[in-house]
């Protein structure tokens, strides 16, 4: 017999739950398409790696198995409802594109639970489907984990497997602030200032380039400490 999982959503999403083989005969593939999934620490991108892994599992499906595909950022999109057509599933996975949105698992879980459990409907607009009978399904969540926990969410018949995508300690640098202003003490001179943030675990030496109308105005070497910030200033004449 199968165990029914009624724990809150976040308790089952431990990075240790690595699912690499199919379990059962009904599958729900949740693919994170939020902005961070376009990171390239996994080549070519985290999203592409997720899609590749889902297609690997689709290839393992046997006759009579059914699967559905849901993409999610801060909203959920049912890319394909339950089908046994593996070619169609591959096609739907291939066409998934990344977004610039943040990641929120709540809508995706609600859509999956609504489609997999009777008496519930998904909240994803035109994709509302009522299911006649409750059948267990294994839900594979492919994400870099950049979402908040989902407390008090009953998964019903869904057994979740979380597959983390991305390097554990990626090199991550960003320009988090930028300003430009005239220098009040020196007429005709403008100062540009940028703040850099390093979320990685190692100190980073980077070259920062400032362009003015697509022309290189200045460049500077900056050291940004691990898990810290650094500033860089440019003085522009005229």
PDB file of C-alpha atoms in Angstrom:
ATOM      1  CA  UNK A   1       0.000   0.000   0.000  1.00  0.00           C
ATOM      2  CA  UNK A   2       0.961   3.629  -0.405  1.00  0.00           C
ATOM      3  CA  UNK A   3       1.381   6.089   2.396  1.00  0.00           C
ATOM      4  CA  UNK A   4      -0.757   9.198   2.217  1.00  0.00           C
ATOM      5  CA  UNK A   5       1.266  12.317   2.892  1.00  0.00           C
ATOM      6  CA  UNK A   6      -0.625  15.037   4.756  1.00  0.00           C
ATOM      7  CA  UNK A   7       2.322  16.952   6.168  1.00  0.00           C
ATOM      8  CA  UNK A   8       2.748  20.674   5.514  1.00  0.00           C
ATOM      9  CA  UNK A   9       4.383  21.400   2.199  1.00  0.00           C
ATOM     10  CA  UNK A  10       7.690  22.655   3.565  1.00  0.00           C
ATOM     11  CA  UNK A  11       8.418  19.649   5.768  1.00  0.00           C
ATOM     12  CA  UNK A  12       8.713  17.311   2.796  1.00  0.00           C
ATOM     13  CA  UNK A  13      10.955  19.523   0.689  1.00  0.00           C
ATOM     14  CA  UNK A  14      14.267  18.654   2.277  1.00  0.00           C
ATOM     15  CA  UNK A  15      17.234  18.759  -0.116  1.00  0.00           C
ATOM     16  CA  UNK A  16      17.901  15.134   0.856  1.00  0.00           C
ATOM     17  CA  UNK A  17      14.751  13.934  -0.975  1.00  0.00           C
ATOM     18  CA  UNK A  18      16.552  13.337  -4.251  1.00  0.00           C
ATOM     19  CA  UNK A  19      14.323  11.538  -6.733  1.00  0.00           C
ATOM     20  CA  UNK A  20      16.108  10.276  -9.828  1.00  0.00           C
ATOM     21  CA  UNK A  21      13.902   7.327 -10.756  1.00  0.00           C
ATOM     22  CA  UNK A  22      10.191   7.069 -11.340  1.00  0.00           C
ATOM     23  CA  UNK A  23       8.080   5.873  -8.434  1.00  0.00           C
ATOM     24  CA  UNK A  24       4.484   4.749  -9.056  1.00  0.00           C
ATOM     25  CA  UNK A  25       2.414   5.170 -12.224  1.00  0.00           C
ATOM     26  CA  UNK A  26       1.078   8.748 -11.963  1.00  0.00           C
ATOM     27  CA  UNK A  27       3.503  11.646 -11.991  1.00  0.00           C
ATOM     28  CA  UNK A  28       3.347  15.407 -11.659  1.00  0.00           C
ATOM     29  CA  UNK A  29       6.403  17.339 -12.808  1.00  0.00           C
ATOM     30  CA  UNK A  30       6.741  20.841 -11.312  1.00  0.00           C
ATOM     31  CA  UNK A  31       9.375  22.959 -13.057  1.00  0.00           C
ATOM     32  CA  UNK A  32      10.533  26.268 -11.534  1.00  0.00           C
ATOM     33  CA  UNK A  33      10.758  29.012 -14.196  1.00  0.00           C
ATOM     34  CA  UNK A  34      11.570  31.933 -11.859  1.00  0.00           C
ATOM     35  CA  UNK A  35      14.357  34.412 -12.682  1.00  0.00           C
ATOM     36  CA  UNK A  36      17.078  32.599 -10.718  1.00  0.00           C
ATOM     37  CA  UNK A  37      16.548  29.477 -12.851  1.00  0.00           C
ATOM     38  CA  UNK A  38      18.314  31.287 -15.710  1.00  0.00           C
ATOM     39  CA  UNK A  39      21.577  31.110 -13.713  1.00  0.00           C
ATOM     40  CA  UNK A  40      24.374  29.334 -15.581  1.00  0.00           C
ATOM     41  CA  UNK A  41      26.168  27.585 -12.703  1.00  0.00           C
ATOM     42  CA  UNK A  42      24.619  24.455 -14.234  1.00  0.00           C
ATOM     43  CA  UNK A  43      25.193  24.523 -17.996  1.00  0.00           C
ATOM     44  CA  UNK A  44      23.525  25.773 -20.060  1.00  0.00           C
ATOM     45  CA  UNK A  45      21.049  27.003 -17.389  1.00  0.00           C
ATOM     46  CA  UNK A  46      19.323  25.634 -14.300  1.00  0.00           C
ATOM     47  CA  UNK A  47      16.028  25.610 -16.194  1.00  0.00           C
ATOM     48  CA  UNK A  48      17.491  23.698 -19.138  1.00  0.00           C
ATOM     49  CA  UNK A  49      18.952  21.135 -16.736  1.00  0.00           C
ATOM     50  CA  UNK A  50      15.548  20.750 -15.046  1.00  0.00           C
ATOM     51  CA  UNK A  51      13.865  20.174 -18.407  1.00  0.00           C
ATOM     52  CA  UNK A  52      16.529  17.632 -19.401  1.00  0.00           C
ATOM     53  CA  UNK A  53      15.975  15.679 -16.180  1.00  0.00           C
ATOM     54  CA  UNK A  54      12.185  15.705 -16.539  1.00  0.00           C
ATOM     55  CA  UNK A  55      12.451  14.395 -20.109  1.00  0.00           C
ATOM     56  CA  UNK A  56      14.742  11.625 -18.791  1.00  0.00           C
ATOM     57  CA  UNK A  57      11.941  10.561 -16.431  1.00  0.00           C
ATOM     58  CA  UNK A  58       9.312  10.827 -19.176  1.00  0.00           C
ATOM     59  CA  UNK A  59      11.481   8.409 -21.177  1.00  0.00           C
ATOM     60  CA  UNK A  60      11.258   5.938 -18.251  1.00  0.00           C
ATOM     61  CA  UNK A  61       7.440   5.907 -18.298  1.00  0.00           C
ATOM     62  CA  UNK A  62       5.852   2.570 -19.063  1.00  0.00           C
ATOM     63  CA  UNK A  63       2.635   1.749 -20.873  1.00  0.00           C
ATOM     64  CA  UNK A  64      -0.339   2.930 -18.818  1.00  0.00           C
ATOM     65  CA  UNK A  65       1.666   5.502 -16.839  1.00  0.00           C
ATOM     66  CA  UNK A  66       0.322   9.065 -16.939  1.00  0.00           C
ATOM     67  CA  UNK A  67       1.996  12.381 -16.127  1.00  0.00           C
ATOM     68  CA  UNK A  68       1.253  16.084 -16.063  1.00  0.00           C
ATOM     69  CA  UNK A  69       3.568  19.094 -16.294  1.00  0.00           C
ATOM     70  CA  UNK A  70       3.215  22.363 -14.357  1.00  0.00           C
ATOM     71  CA  UNK A  71       5.611  25.308 -14.669  1.00  0.00           C
ATOM     72  CA  UNK A  72       5.705  27.866 -11.874  1.00  0.00           C
ATOM     73  CA  UNK A  73       7.216  31.149 -10.763  1.00  0.00           C
ATOM     74  CA  UNK A  74       4.890  33.263  -8.607  1.00  0.00           C
ATOM     75  CA  UNK A  75       2.032  31.804 -10.622  1.00  0.00           C
ATOM     76  CA  UNK A  76       1.372  28.293 -11.906  1.00  0.00           C
ATOM     77  CA  UNK A  77       0.741  27.239 -15.493  1.00  0.00           C
ATOM     78  CA  UNK A  78      -0.535  23.761 -16.348  1.00  0.00           C
ATOM     79  CA  UNK A  79       1.587  23.021 -19.414  1.00  0.00           C
ATOM     80  CA  UNK A  80       0.022  19.574 -19.870  1.00  0.00           C
ATOM     81  CA  UNK A  81      -2.690  17.805 -17.871  1.00  0.00           C
ATOM     82  CA  UNK A  82      -2.521  14.038 -17.203  1.00  0.00           C
ATOM     83  CA  UNK A  83      -1.638  12.109 -20.355  1.00  0.00           C
ATOM     84  CA  UNK A  84       0.089   8.861 -21.288  1.00  0.00           C
ATOM     85  CA  UNK A  85       1.423  10.436 -24.507  1.00  0.00           C
ATOM     86  CA  UNK A  86       5.168  10.645 -23.908  1.00  0.00           C
ATOM     87  CA  UNK A  87       5.823  12.520 -27.148  1.00  0.00           C
ATOM     88  CA  UNK A  88       3.346  15.207 -26.124  1.00  0.00           C
ATOM     89  CA  UNK A  89       4.889  15.443 -22.647  1.00  0.00           C
ATOM     90  CA  UNK A  90       8.374  15.920 -24.133  1.00  0.00           C
ATOM     91  CA  UNK A  91       7.041  18.590 -26.485  1.00  0.00           C
ATOM     92  CA  UNK A  92       5.343  20.484 -23.630  1.00  0.00           C
ATOM     93  CA  UNK A  93       8.488  20.344 -21.493  1.00  0.00           C
ATOM     94  CA  UNK A  94      10.692  21.541 -24.372  1.00  0.00           C
ATOM     95  CA  UNK A  95       8.563  24.650 -24.923  1.00  0.00           C
ATOM     96  CA  UNK A  96       8.756  25.872 -21.297  1.00  0.00           C
ATOM     97  CA  UNK A  97      10.512  29.232 -21.063  1.00  0.00           C
ATOM     98  CA  UNK A  98      12.004  31.121 -18.133  1.00  0.00           C
ATOM     99  CA  UNK A  99      10.455  34.214 -16.568  1.00  0.00           C
ATOM    100  CA  UNK A 100      11.650  37.317 -14.715  1.00  0.00           C
ATOM    101  CA  UNK A 101       9.313  36.547 -11.826  1.00  0.00           C
ATOM    102  CA  UNK A 102      10.103  35.474  -8.288  1.00  0.00           C
ATOM    103  CA  UNK A 103       9.504  31.924  -7.090  1.00  0.00           C
ATOM    104  CA  UNK A 104       6.456  30.934  -5.034  1.00  0.00           C
ATOM    105  CA  UNK A 105       5.540  27.283  -4.643  1.00  0.00           C
ATOM    106  CA  UNK A 106       2.046  27.921  -3.238  1.00  0.00           C
ATOM    107  CA  UNK A 107       0.213  28.336  -6.560  1.00  0.00           C
ATOM    108  CA  UNK A 108       1.969  25.315  -8.068  1.00  0.00           C
ATOM    109  CA  UNK A 109       1.032  23.091  -5.115  1.00  0.00           C
ATOM    110  CA  UNK A 110      -2.551  24.323  -5.245  1.00  0.00           C
ATOM    111  CA  UNK A 111      -2.775  23.576  -8.969  1.00  0.00           C
ATOM    112  CA  UNK A 112      -1.230  20.118  -8.545  1.00  0.00           C
ATOM    113  CA  UNK A 113      -3.431  19.228  -5.567  1.00  0.00           C
ATOM    114  CA  UNK A 114      -6.528  20.503  -7.363  1.00  0.00           C
ATOM    115  CA  UNK A 115      -5.801  18.368 -10.400  1.00  0.00           C
ATOM    116  CA  UNK A 116      -4.810  15.253  -8.466  1.00  0.00           C
ATOM    117  CA  UNK A 117      -7.365  15.137  -5.621  1.00  0.00           C
ATOM    118  CA  UNK A 118     -11.162  14.910  -5.915  1.00  0.00           C
ATOM    119  CA  UNK A 119     -13.362  17.613  -4.454  1.00  0.00           C
ATOM    120  CA  UNK A 120     -10.808  20.313  -5.160  1.00  0.00           C
ATOM    121  CA  UNK A 121     -10.290  22.430  -8.222  1.00  0.00           C
ATOM    122  CA  UNK A 122      -7.101  24.179  -9.200  1.00  0.00           C
ATOM    123  CA  UNK A 123      -7.035  27.952  -8.945  1.00  0.00           C
ATOM    124  CA  UNK A 124      -5.235  28.530 -12.227  1.00  0.00           C
ATOM    125  CA  UNK A 125      -7.969  30.135 -14.287  1.00  0.00           C
ATOM    126  CA  UNK A 126      -8.885  28.298 -17.465  1.00  0.00           C
ATOM    127  CA  UNK A 127      -7.051  25.150 -16.353  1.00  0.00           C
ATOM    128  CA  UNK A 128      -9.630  24.194 -13.692  1.00  0.00           C
ATOM    129  CA  UNK A 129     -10.222  20.447 -13.800  1.00  0.00           C
ATOM    130  CA  UNK A 130     -12.353  18.363 -11.438  1.00  0.00           C
ATOM    131  CA  UNK A 131     -10.973  14.898 -10.722  1.00  0.00           C
ATOM    132  CA  UNK A 132     -13.450  12.084 -10.169  1.00  0.00           C
ATOM    133  CA  UNK A 133     -11.382   9.796  -7.987  1.00  0.00           C
ATOM    134  CA  UNK A 134      -8.366  10.183  -5.715  1.00  0.00           C
ATOM    135  CA  UNK A 135      -5.365   8.281  -6.977  1.00  0.00           C
ATOM    136  CA  UNK A 136      -1.882   8.571  -5.510  1.00  0.00           C
ATOM    137  CA  UNK A 137       0.638  10.519  -7.574  1.00  0.00           C
ATOM    138  CA  UNK A 138       4.339  11.244  -7.191  1.00  0.00           C
ATOM    139  CA  UNK A 139       5.161  14.935  -7.513  1.00  0.00           C
ATOM    140  CA  UNK A 140       8.681  15.839  -8.662  1.00  0.00           C
ATOM    141  CA  UNK A 141       9.685  19.449  -7.903  1.00  0.00           C
ATOM    142  CA  UNK A 142      12.630  20.786  -9.903  1.00  0.00           C
ATOM    143  CA  UNK A 143      13.845  24.070  -8.409  1.00  0.00           C
ATOM    144  CA  UNK A 144      16.859  25.909  -7.022  1.00  0.00           C
ATOM    145  CA  UNK A 145      14.884  26.214  -3.792  1.00  0.00           C
ATOM    146  CA  UNK A 146      14.465  29.998  -3.823  1.00  0.00           C
ATOM    147  CA  UNK A 147      10.939  29.907  -2.417  1.00  0.00           C
ATOM    148  CA  UNK A 148       9.434  30.401   1.034  1.00  0.00           C
ATOM    149  CA  UNK A 149       8.004  27.475   2.975  1.00  0.00           C
ATOM    150  CA  UNK A 150       4.340  26.618   2.441  1.00  0.00           C
ATOM    151  CA  UNK A 151       2.885  25.972   5.906  1.00  0.00           C
ATOM    152  CA  UNK A 152      -0.315  24.029   6.587  1.00  0.00           C
ATOM    153  CA  UNK A 153      -0.753  22.781   3.033  1.00  0.00           C
ATOM    154  CA  UNK A 154      -2.308  19.325   2.703  1.00  0.00           C
ATOM    155  CA  UNK A 155      -0.880  17.427  -0.249  1.00  0.00           C
ATOM    156  CA  UNK A 156      -3.597  14.771  -0.059  1.00  0.00           C
ATOM    157  CA  UNK A 157      -2.538  11.883  -2.278  1.00  0.00           C
ATOM    158  CA  UNK A 158       0.615  13.575  -3.553  1.00  0.00           C
ATOM    159  CA  UNK A 159       4.002  12.198  -2.540  1.00  0.00           C
ATOM    160  CA  UNK A 160       6.581  14.953  -3.100  1.00  0.00           C
ATOM    161  CA  UNK A 161      10.178  14.521  -4.227  1.00  0.00           C
ATOM    162  CA  UNK A 162      12.338  17.640  -4.309  1.00  0.00           C
ATOM    163  CA  UNK A 163      15.213  17.657  -6.801  1.00  0.00           C
ATOM    164  CA  UNK A 164      17.538  20.625  -6.108  1.00  0.00           C
ATOM    165  CA  UNK A 165      19.027  22.220  -9.217  1.00  0.00           C
ATOM    166  CA  UNK A 166      22.166  24.367  -9.150  1.00  0.00           C
ATOM    167  CA  UNK A 167      25.566  24.444  -7.507  1.00  0.00           C
ATOM    168  CA  UNK A 168      25.523  24.481  -3.715  1.00  0.00           C
ATOM    169  CA  UNK A 169      27.807  27.525  -3.550  1.00  0.00           C
ATOM    170  CA  UNK A 170      27.546  29.403  -6.860  1.00  0.00           C
ATOM    171  CA  UNK A 171      29.659  32.461  -7.642  1.00  0.00           C
ATOM    172  CA  UNK A 172      27.111  35.247  -7.350  1.00  0.00           C
ATOM    173  CA  UNK A 173      27.955  38.922  -7.888  1.00  0.00           C
ATOM    174  CA  UNK A 174      25.580  41.785  -8.594  1.00  0.00           C
ATOM    175  CA  UNK A 175      25.365  45.544  -8.975  1.00  0.00           C
ATOM    176  CA  UNK A 176      22.806  46.371  -6.280  1.00  0.00           C
ATOM    177  CA  UNK A 177      22.895  50.196  -6.460  1.00  0.00           C
ATOM    178  CA  UNK A 178      23.927  52.831  -8.982  1.00  0.00           C
ATOM    179  CA  UNK A 179      23.782  56.628  -8.827  1.00  0.00           C
ATOM    180  CA  UNK A 180      25.227  59.498 -10.858  1.00  0.00           C
ATOM    181  CA  UNK A 181      25.331  63.128  -9.752  1.00  0.00           C
ATOM    182  CA  UNK A 182      27.127  66.366 -10.508  1.00  0.00           C
ATOM    183  CA  UNK A 183      30.045  67.151  -8.203  1.00  0.00           C
ATOM    184  CA  UNK A 184      29.002  70.371  -6.376  1.00  0.00           C
ATOM    185  CA  UNK A 185      32.648  71.247  -5.660  1.00  0.00           C
ATOM    186  CA  UNK A 186      33.846  70.831  -9.247  1.00  0.00           C
ATOM    187  CA  UNK A 187      31.627  72.325 -11.956  1.00  0.00           C
ATOM    188  CA  UNK A 188      31.594  70.233 -15.116  1.00  0.00           C
ATOM    189  CA  UNK A 189      32.425  67.012 -13.293  1.00  0.00           C
ATOM    190  CA  UNK A 190      29.999  64.135 -12.619  1.00  0.00           C
ATOM    191  CA  UNK A 191      30.499  61.322 -10.120  1.00  0.00           C
ATOM    192  CA  UNK A 192      29.054  57.866 -10.727  1.00  0.00           C
ATOM    193  CA  UNK A 193      28.889  55.433  -7.830  1.00  0.00           C
ATOM    194  CA  UNK A 194      28.018  51.735  -7.794  1.00  0.00           C
ATOM    195  CA  UNK A 195      27.615  49.267  -4.935  1.00  0.00           C
ATOM    196  CA  UNK A 196      28.534  45.632  -5.583  1.00  0.00           C
ATOM    197  CA  UNK A 197      27.361  42.642  -3.574  1.00  0.00           C
ATOM    198  CA  UNK A 198      29.010  39.231  -3.393  1.00  0.00           C
ATOM    199  CA  UNK A 199      26.703  36.436  -2.197  1.00  0.00           C
ATOM    200  CA  UNK A 200      29.330  33.765  -2.810  1.00  0.00           C
ATOM    201  CA  UNK A 201      31.636  32.168  -0.286  1.00  0.00           C
ATOM    202  CA  UNK A 202      34.883  33.422  -1.851  1.00  0.00           C
ATOM    203  CA  UNK A 203      36.399  36.874  -2.223  1.00  0.00           C
ATOM    204  CA  UNK A 204      36.029  38.098  -5.812  1.00  0.00           C
ATOM    205  CA  UNK A 205      38.281  40.339  -7.916  1.00  0.00           C
ATOM    206  CA  UNK A 206      36.182  41.905 -10.665  1.00  0.00           C
ATOM    207  CA  UNK A 207      36.529  44.532 -13.367  1.00  0.00           C
ATOM    208  CA  UNK A 208      33.732  47.096 -13.350  1.00  0.00           C
ATOM    209  CA  UNK A 209      33.182  49.021 -16.594  1.00  0.00           C
ATOM    210  CA  UNK A 210      31.145  52.189 -16.998  1.00  0.00           C
ATOM    211  CA  UNK A 211      29.641  52.940 -20.400  1.00  0.00           C
ATOM    212  CA  UNK A 212      28.284  56.295 -21.555  1.00  0.00           C
ATOM    213  CA  UNK A 213      26.025  55.993 -24.625  1.00  0.00           C
ATOM    214  CA  UNK A 214      27.563  52.593 -25.423  1.00  0.00           C
ATOM    215  CA  UNK A 215      31.093  54.021 -25.234  1.00  0.00           C
ATOM    216  CA  UNK A 216      33.503  52.845 -22.539  1.00  0.00           C
ATOM    217  CA  UNK A 217      34.000  55.804 -20.183  1.00  0.00           C
ATOM    218  CA  UNK A 218      36.091  54.180 -17.456  1.00  0.00           C
ATOM    219  CA  UNK A 219      36.947  50.859 -15.838  1.00  0.00           C
ATOM    220  CA  UNK A 220      38.150  49.848 -12.406  1.00  0.00           C
ATOM    221  CA  UNK A 221      39.369  46.710 -10.604  1.00  0.00           C
ATOM    222  CA  UNK A 222      37.404  46.063  -7.415  1.00  0.00           C
ATOM    223  CA  UNK A 223      37.791  43.469  -4.670  1.00  0.00           C
ATOM    224  CA  UNK A 224      34.493  42.333  -3.147  1.00  0.00           C
ATOM    225  CA  UNK A 225      34.765  40.312   0.088  1.00  0.00           C
ATOM    226  CA  UNK A 226      32.957  37.003   0.514  1.00  0.00           C
ATOM    227  CA  UNK A 227      29.341  37.545   1.634  1.00  0.00           C
ATOM    228  CA  UNK A 228      30.041  41.292   1.580  1.00  0.00           C
ATOM    229  CA  UNK A 229      29.826  44.526  -0.394  1.00  0.00           C
ATOM    230  CA  UNK A 230      32.191  47.006  -2.019  1.00  0.00           C
ATOM    231  CA  UNK A 231      31.769  50.401  -3.637  1.00  0.00           C
ATOM    232  CA  UNK A 232      33.289  51.796  -6.809  1.00  0.00           C
ATOM    233  CA  UNK A 233      33.367  55.446  -7.909  1.00  0.00           C
ATOM    234  CA  UNK A 234      34.007  57.022 -11.296  1.00  0.00           C
ATOM    235  CA  UNK A 235      34.771  60.723 -11.921  1.00  0.00           C
ATOM    236  CA  UNK A 236      33.615  61.944 -15.329  1.00  0.00           C
ATOM    237  CA  UNK A 237      34.642  65.250 -16.886  1.00  0.00           C
ATOM    238  CA  UNK A 238      32.139  67.416 -18.758  1.00  0.00           C
TER     239      UNK A 238
END
